[in-house]
Amino acid sequence: HAEDRAQVRKLLESSLASGKPFRLYHRIVRPDGSVRTLYAKGDVHPGADGKPKKLFGTAQDITDRIKEEKNFHDLLDSAPNAIITIDNAQMITYWNRKAEELFGWQCHDAEGKEISDTIIPSKSRKAYYDMLGQILAPESNSSPRHNQIEIQVLRKDKSVFTADLTMSAIRRGEKQIVIGFFRDATLRKKAESILKTKNKELKKLNFELDKFVYSASHDLKAPLSSILGLINLAKTEKKP
């Protein structure tokens, strides 16, 4: 592709000069005018004098895979939750729009950073890595690998809030990625607190009502007993 030629030439010349392997993505244009994306990699082979002489490598057409990944990312972007994917090195590889809203980091600022350096504060790291270890454990390979916890997380402005975190490990081709689904738990916890308060108030009201009923029945019992006694006495006096 005309737009990629200079970059490809520069990288290959640099590899040949240094003797280091090369890895690159670039586009090609087929005779029918269609554009395809290739992933190329190769090594440098020295000549008889030991100096780099030739490049040997392979190129793989990854156009369809890129389309699949784009569709996958488009799906994640439409999700109602903040979604983050990480690789084996704990580096953020994807950050959807909801994550931008929730954490304050833009996608281009977050991707490529270690997750613990962005949104996992030090006090939450043990819980996070314990959970991660569970879903990546070898014994979990035969079953769906997911887990959920409540965890303290960090915004870009350093403010801390509680989030519900669900994590899953999935395999896409030869890669294993971990997906984290984050939801702000503030409203849920507020609703739970209100419900707890209402339950306490209801229990107190029931207790007070029981006391009133007991007191009322006790207060009414004495006058009724007196009235019944007088009625019985009157009946006795009327007898000849």
Tab-separated table of C-alpha atoms in Angstrom, residues 28-240:
chain	number	residue	atom	x	y	z
A	28	ILE	CA	-1.199	-4.574	0.418
A	29	VAL	CA	-3.265	-3.824	-2.669
A	30	ARG	CA	-4.357	-6.784	-4.799
A	31	PRO	CA	-4.680	-6.612	-8.600
A	32	ASP	CA	-8.453	-6.318	-8.229
A	33	GLY	CA	-7.958	-3.210	-6.085
A	34	SER	CA	-8.957	-4.812	-2.765
A	35	VAL	CA	-6.859	-3.935	0.283
A	36	ARG	CA	-5.684	-6.581	2.742
A	37	THR	CA	-3.767	-6.268	6.018
A	38	LEU	CA	-0.761	-8.517	6.656
A	39	TYR	CA	1.238	-9.397	9.740
A	40	ALA	CA	4.850	-9.990	8.693
A	41	LYS	CA	7.720	-11.311	10.778
A	42	GLY	CA	11.174	-12.561	9.956
A	43	ASP	CA	14.829	-12.934	10.837
A	44	VAL	CA	18.125	-11.732	9.468
A	45	HIS	CA	20.584	-14.300	8.103
A	46	PRO	CA	24.295	-13.444	7.932
A	47	GLY	CA	26.564	-13.982	4.976
A	48	ALA	CA	29.913	-15.781	4.921
A	49	ASP	CA	31.573	-12.766	6.546
A	50	GLY	CA	29.114	-12.875	9.466
A	51	LYS	CA	27.414	-9.645	8.499
A	52	PRO	CA	23.632	-9.456	7.934
A	53	LYS	CA	22.926	-10.337	4.323
A	54	LYS	CA	19.384	-11.633	3.785
A	55	LEU	CA	15.954	-11.373	5.306
A	56	PHE	CA	13.731	-14.434	5.609
A	57	GLY	CA	10.198	-14.151	6.870
A	58	THR	CA	6.518	-14.915	6.524
A	59	ALA	CA	3.393	-12.845	6.043
A	60	GLN	CA	-0.068	-13.728	7.306
A	61	ASP	CA	-3.293	-12.192	6.042
A	62	ILE	CA	-5.100	-10.949	9.173
A	63	THR	CA	-7.779	-8.849	7.465
A	64	ASP	CA	-10.652	-11.076	8.600
A	65	ARG	CA	-9.307	-11.242	12.135
A	66	ILE	CA	-9.097	-7.453	12.304
A	67	LYS	CA	-12.719	-7.235	11.145
A	68	GLU	CA	-13.756	-9.735	13.815
A	69	GLU	CA	-11.918	-7.763	16.479
A	70	LYS	CA	-13.536	-4.540	15.295
A	71	ASN	CA	-16.976	-6.151	15.488
A	72	PHE	CA	-16.089	-7.477	18.947
A	73	HIS	CA	-15.005	-4.007	20.087
A	74	ASP	CA	-18.105	-2.400	18.568
A	75	LEU	CA	-20.201	-4.813	20.616
A	76	LEU	CA	-18.310	-3.935	23.810
A	77	ASP	CA	-18.643	-0.217	23.080
A	78	SER	CA	-22.432	-0.555	23.097
A	79	ALA	CA	-22.476	-2.274	26.517
A	80	PRO	CA	-24.018	-0.469	29.530
A	81	ASN	CA	-21.059	-1.363	31.763
A	82	ALA	CA	-17.448	-0.243	31.744
A	83	ILE	CA	-15.476	-3.012	30.020
A	84	ILE	CA	-11.703	-3.432	30.101
A	85	THR	CA	-9.588	-6.204	28.595
A	86	ILE	CA	-6.088	-7.069	29.732
A	87	ASP	CA	-3.372	-9.381	28.470
A	88	ASN	CA	-1.123	-11.810	30.338
A	89	ALA	CA	1.188	-8.963	31.354
A	90	GLN	CA	-1.745	-7.108	32.979
A	91	MET	CA	-1.562	-4.449	30.293
A	92	ILE	CA	-4.837	-2.838	29.214
A	93	THR	CA	-5.610	-3.797	25.619
A	94	TYR	CA	-9.127	-2.400	25.329
A	95	TRP	CA	-11.096	0.317	27.116
A	96	ASN	CA	-14.683	0.967	26.075
A	97	ARG	CA	-16.616	4.238	26.083
A	98	LYS	CA	-18.382	3.486	29.356
A	99	ALA	CA	-14.971	2.975	30.986
A	100	GLU	CA	-14.005	6.448	29.786
A	101	GLU	CA	-17.093	7.855	31.504
A	102	LEU	CA	-16.672	5.861	34.716
A	103	PHE	CA	-12.940	6.273	35.304
A	104	GLY	CA	-12.141	9.515	33.500
A	105	TRP	CA	-9.340	8.016	31.389
A	106	GLN	CA	-9.610	8.313	27.627
A	107	CYS	CA	-9.089	5.129	25.632
A	108	HIS	CA	-5.760	6.238	24.109
A	109	ASP	CA	-4.452	7.211	27.563
A	110	ALA	CA	-5.437	3.945	29.276
A	111	GLU	CA	-4.530	1.330	26.662
A	112	GLY	CA	-0.974	0.062	27.043
A	113	LYS	CA	-0.848	0.872	30.769
A	114	GLU	CA	-0.818	-1.684	33.569
A	115	ILE	CA	-4.244	-1.932	35.167
A	116	SER	CA	-2.868	-1.650	38.713
A	117	ASP	CA	-1.250	1.683	37.774
A	118	THR	CA	-4.543	3.147	36.609
A	119	ILE	CA	-7.668	2.007	38.460
A	120	ILE	CA	-6.659	-0.529	41.144
A	121	PRO	CA	-5.462	1.265	44.310
A	122	SER	CA	-2.916	-0.449	46.546
A	123	LYS	CA	-5.511	-1.417	49.171
A	124	SER	CA	-7.526	-3.334	46.536
A	125	ARG	CA	-4.708	-5.133	44.729
A	126	LYS	CA	-4.694	-8.277	46.877
A	127	ALA	CA	-8.428	-8.829	46.313
A	128	TYR	CA	-8.005	-8.140	42.596
A	129	TYR	CA	-5.047	-10.492	42.082
A	130	ASP	CA	-6.661	-13.219	44.209
A	131	MET	CA	-9.702	-13.069	41.944
A	132	LEU	CA	-7.527	-13.029	38.828
A	133	GLY	CA	-5.647	-16.089	40.061
A	134	GLN	CA	-8.911	-17.975	40.505
A	135	ILE	CA	-10.155	-17.418	36.970
A	136	LEU	CA	-6.753	-18.203	35.446
A	137	ALA	CA	-6.203	-21.345	37.521
A	138	PRO	CA	-5.541	-24.456	35.366
A	139	GLU	CA	-8.344	-26.397	37.064
A	140	SER	CA	-10.843	-23.827	35.801
A	141	ASN	CA	-10.090	-24.609	32.143
A	142	SER	CA	-12.907	-27.152	31.935
A	143	SER	CA	-15.570	-24.786	33.264
A	144	PRO	CA	-16.671	-21.211	32.660
A	145	ARG	CA	-14.116	-18.964	34.326
A	146	HIS	CA	-15.702	-15.957	35.925
A	147	ASN	CA	-15.965	-14.375	39.318
A	148	GLN	CA	-17.513	-11.332	40.947
A	149	ILE	CA	-16.448	-9.115	43.831
A	150	GLU	CA	-17.132	-5.705	45.314
A	151	ILE	CA	-13.938	-3.658	45.117
A	152	GLN	CA	-12.618	-0.151	45.699
A	153	VAL	CA	-11.379	1.402	42.433
A	154	LEU	CA	-9.719	4.627	41.396
A	155	ARG	CA	-10.684	7.407	39.006
A	156	LYS	CA	-8.161	9.463	37.082
A	157	ASP	CA	-8.712	12.348	39.524
A	158	LYS	CA	-7.644	9.961	42.347
A	159	SER	CA	-11.139	9.745	43.851
A	160	VAL	CA	-12.090	6.296	45.110
A	161	PHE	CA	-15.460	4.609	44.735
A	162	THR	CA	-16.956	1.143	45.150
A	163	ALA	CA	-17.574	-0.946	42.039
A	164	ASP	CA	-19.051	-4.342	41.305
A	165	LEU	CA	-16.423	-6.196	39.263
A	166	THR	CA	-17.080	-9.324	37.227
A	167	MET	CA	-14.115	-10.923	35.477
A	168	SER	CA	-13.991	-13.610	32.806
A	169	ALA	CA	-11.138	-15.304	30.988
A	170	ILE	CA	-11.708	-16.146	27.340
A	171	ARG	CA	-9.562	-17.397	24.496
A	172	ARG	CA	-9.513	-15.699	21.105
A	173	GLY	CA	-7.421	-17.747	18.721
A	174	GLU	CA	-4.043	-18.356	20.359
A	175	LYS	CA	-4.492	-15.499	22.829
A	176	GLN	CA	-6.059	-15.609	26.243
A	177	ILE	CA	-7.561	-12.358	27.433
A	178	VAL	CA	-9.269	-11.322	30.630
A	179	ILE	CA	-12.360	-9.137	30.457
A	180	GLY	CA	-13.413	-7.003	33.406
A	181	PHE	CA	-16.962	-5.653	33.700
A	182	PHE	CA	-17.193	-2.701	36.106
A	183	ARG	CA	-20.389	-1.149	37.453
A	184	ASP	CA	-20.551	1.768	39.894
A	185	ALA	CA	-21.994	0.287	43.090
A	186	THR	CA	-22.747	3.670	44.709
A	187	LEU	CA	-26.450	3.700	43.817
A	188	ARG	CA	-26.868	0.028	44.741
A	189	LYS	CA	-25.234	0.556	48.130
A	190	LYS	CA	-27.314	3.682	48.731
A	191	ALA	CA	-30.497	1.740	47.932
A	192	GLU	CA	-29.392	-1.094	50.239
A	193	SER	CA	-28.695	1.430	53.017
A	194	ILE	CA	-32.151	3.003	52.594
A	195	LEU	CA	-33.785	-0.446	52.620
A	196	LYS	CA	-31.857	-1.399	55.751
A	197	THR	CA	-32.981	1.798	57.491
A	198	LYS	CA	-36.601	1.211	56.469
A	199	ASN	CA	-36.445	-2.356	57.793
A	200	LYS	CA	-35.160	-1.078	61.134
A	201	GLU	CA	-37.942	1.508	61.282
A	202	LEU	CA	-40.518	-1.170	60.454
A	203	LYS	CA	-39.198	-3.477	63.169
A	204	LYS	CA	-39.331	-0.612	65.681
A	205	LEU	CA	-42.893	0.234	64.620
A	206	ASN	CA	-43.975	-3.406	65.011
A	207	PHE	CA	-42.383	-3.528	68.459
A	208	GLU	CA	-44.147	-0.333	69.543
A	209	LEU	CA	-47.438	-1.682	68.154
A	210	ASP	CA	-47.029	-4.934	70.115
A	211	LYS	CA	-46.380	-2.916	73.296
A	212	PHE	CA	-49.483	-0.794	72.674
A	213	VAL	CA	-51.699	-3.830	72.109
A	214	TYR	CA	-50.382	-5.492	75.257
A	215	SER	CA	-50.822	-2.306	77.307
A	216	ALA	CA	-54.322	-1.658	75.933
A	217	SER	CA	-55.483	-5.195	76.612
A	218	HIS	CA	-54.074	-5.026	80.164
A	219	ASP	CA	-55.694	-1.640	80.846
A	220	LEU	CA	-59.064	-2.871	79.564
A	221	LYS	CA	-58.933	-6.117	81.490
A	222	ALA	CA	-59.304	-4.563	84.972
A	223	PRO	CA	-62.452	-2.464	84.212
A	224	LEU	CA	-64.060	-5.370	82.416
A	225	SER	CA	-63.418	-7.637	85.397
A	226	SER	CA	-65.054	-5.067	87.711
A	227	ILE	CA	-68.075	-4.701	85.434
A	228	LEU	CA	-68.508	-8.478	85.210
A	229	GLY	CA	-68.316	-8.672	89.016
A	230	LEU	CA	-71.036	-6.065	89.431
A	231	ILE	CA	-73.253	-7.826	86.907
A	232	ASN	CA	-72.878	-11.129	88.744
A	233	LEU	CA	-73.609	-9.404	92.063
A	234	ALA	CA	-76.761	-7.816	90.671
A	235	LYS	CA	-77.950	-11.159	89.373
A	236	THR	CA	-77.418	-12.714	92.825
A	237	GLU	CA	-79.405	-9.990	94.626
A	238	LYS	CA	-82.374	-10.371	92.276
A	239	LYS	CA	-82.787	-14.061	93.148
A	240	PRO	CA	-85.767	-14.712	95.633
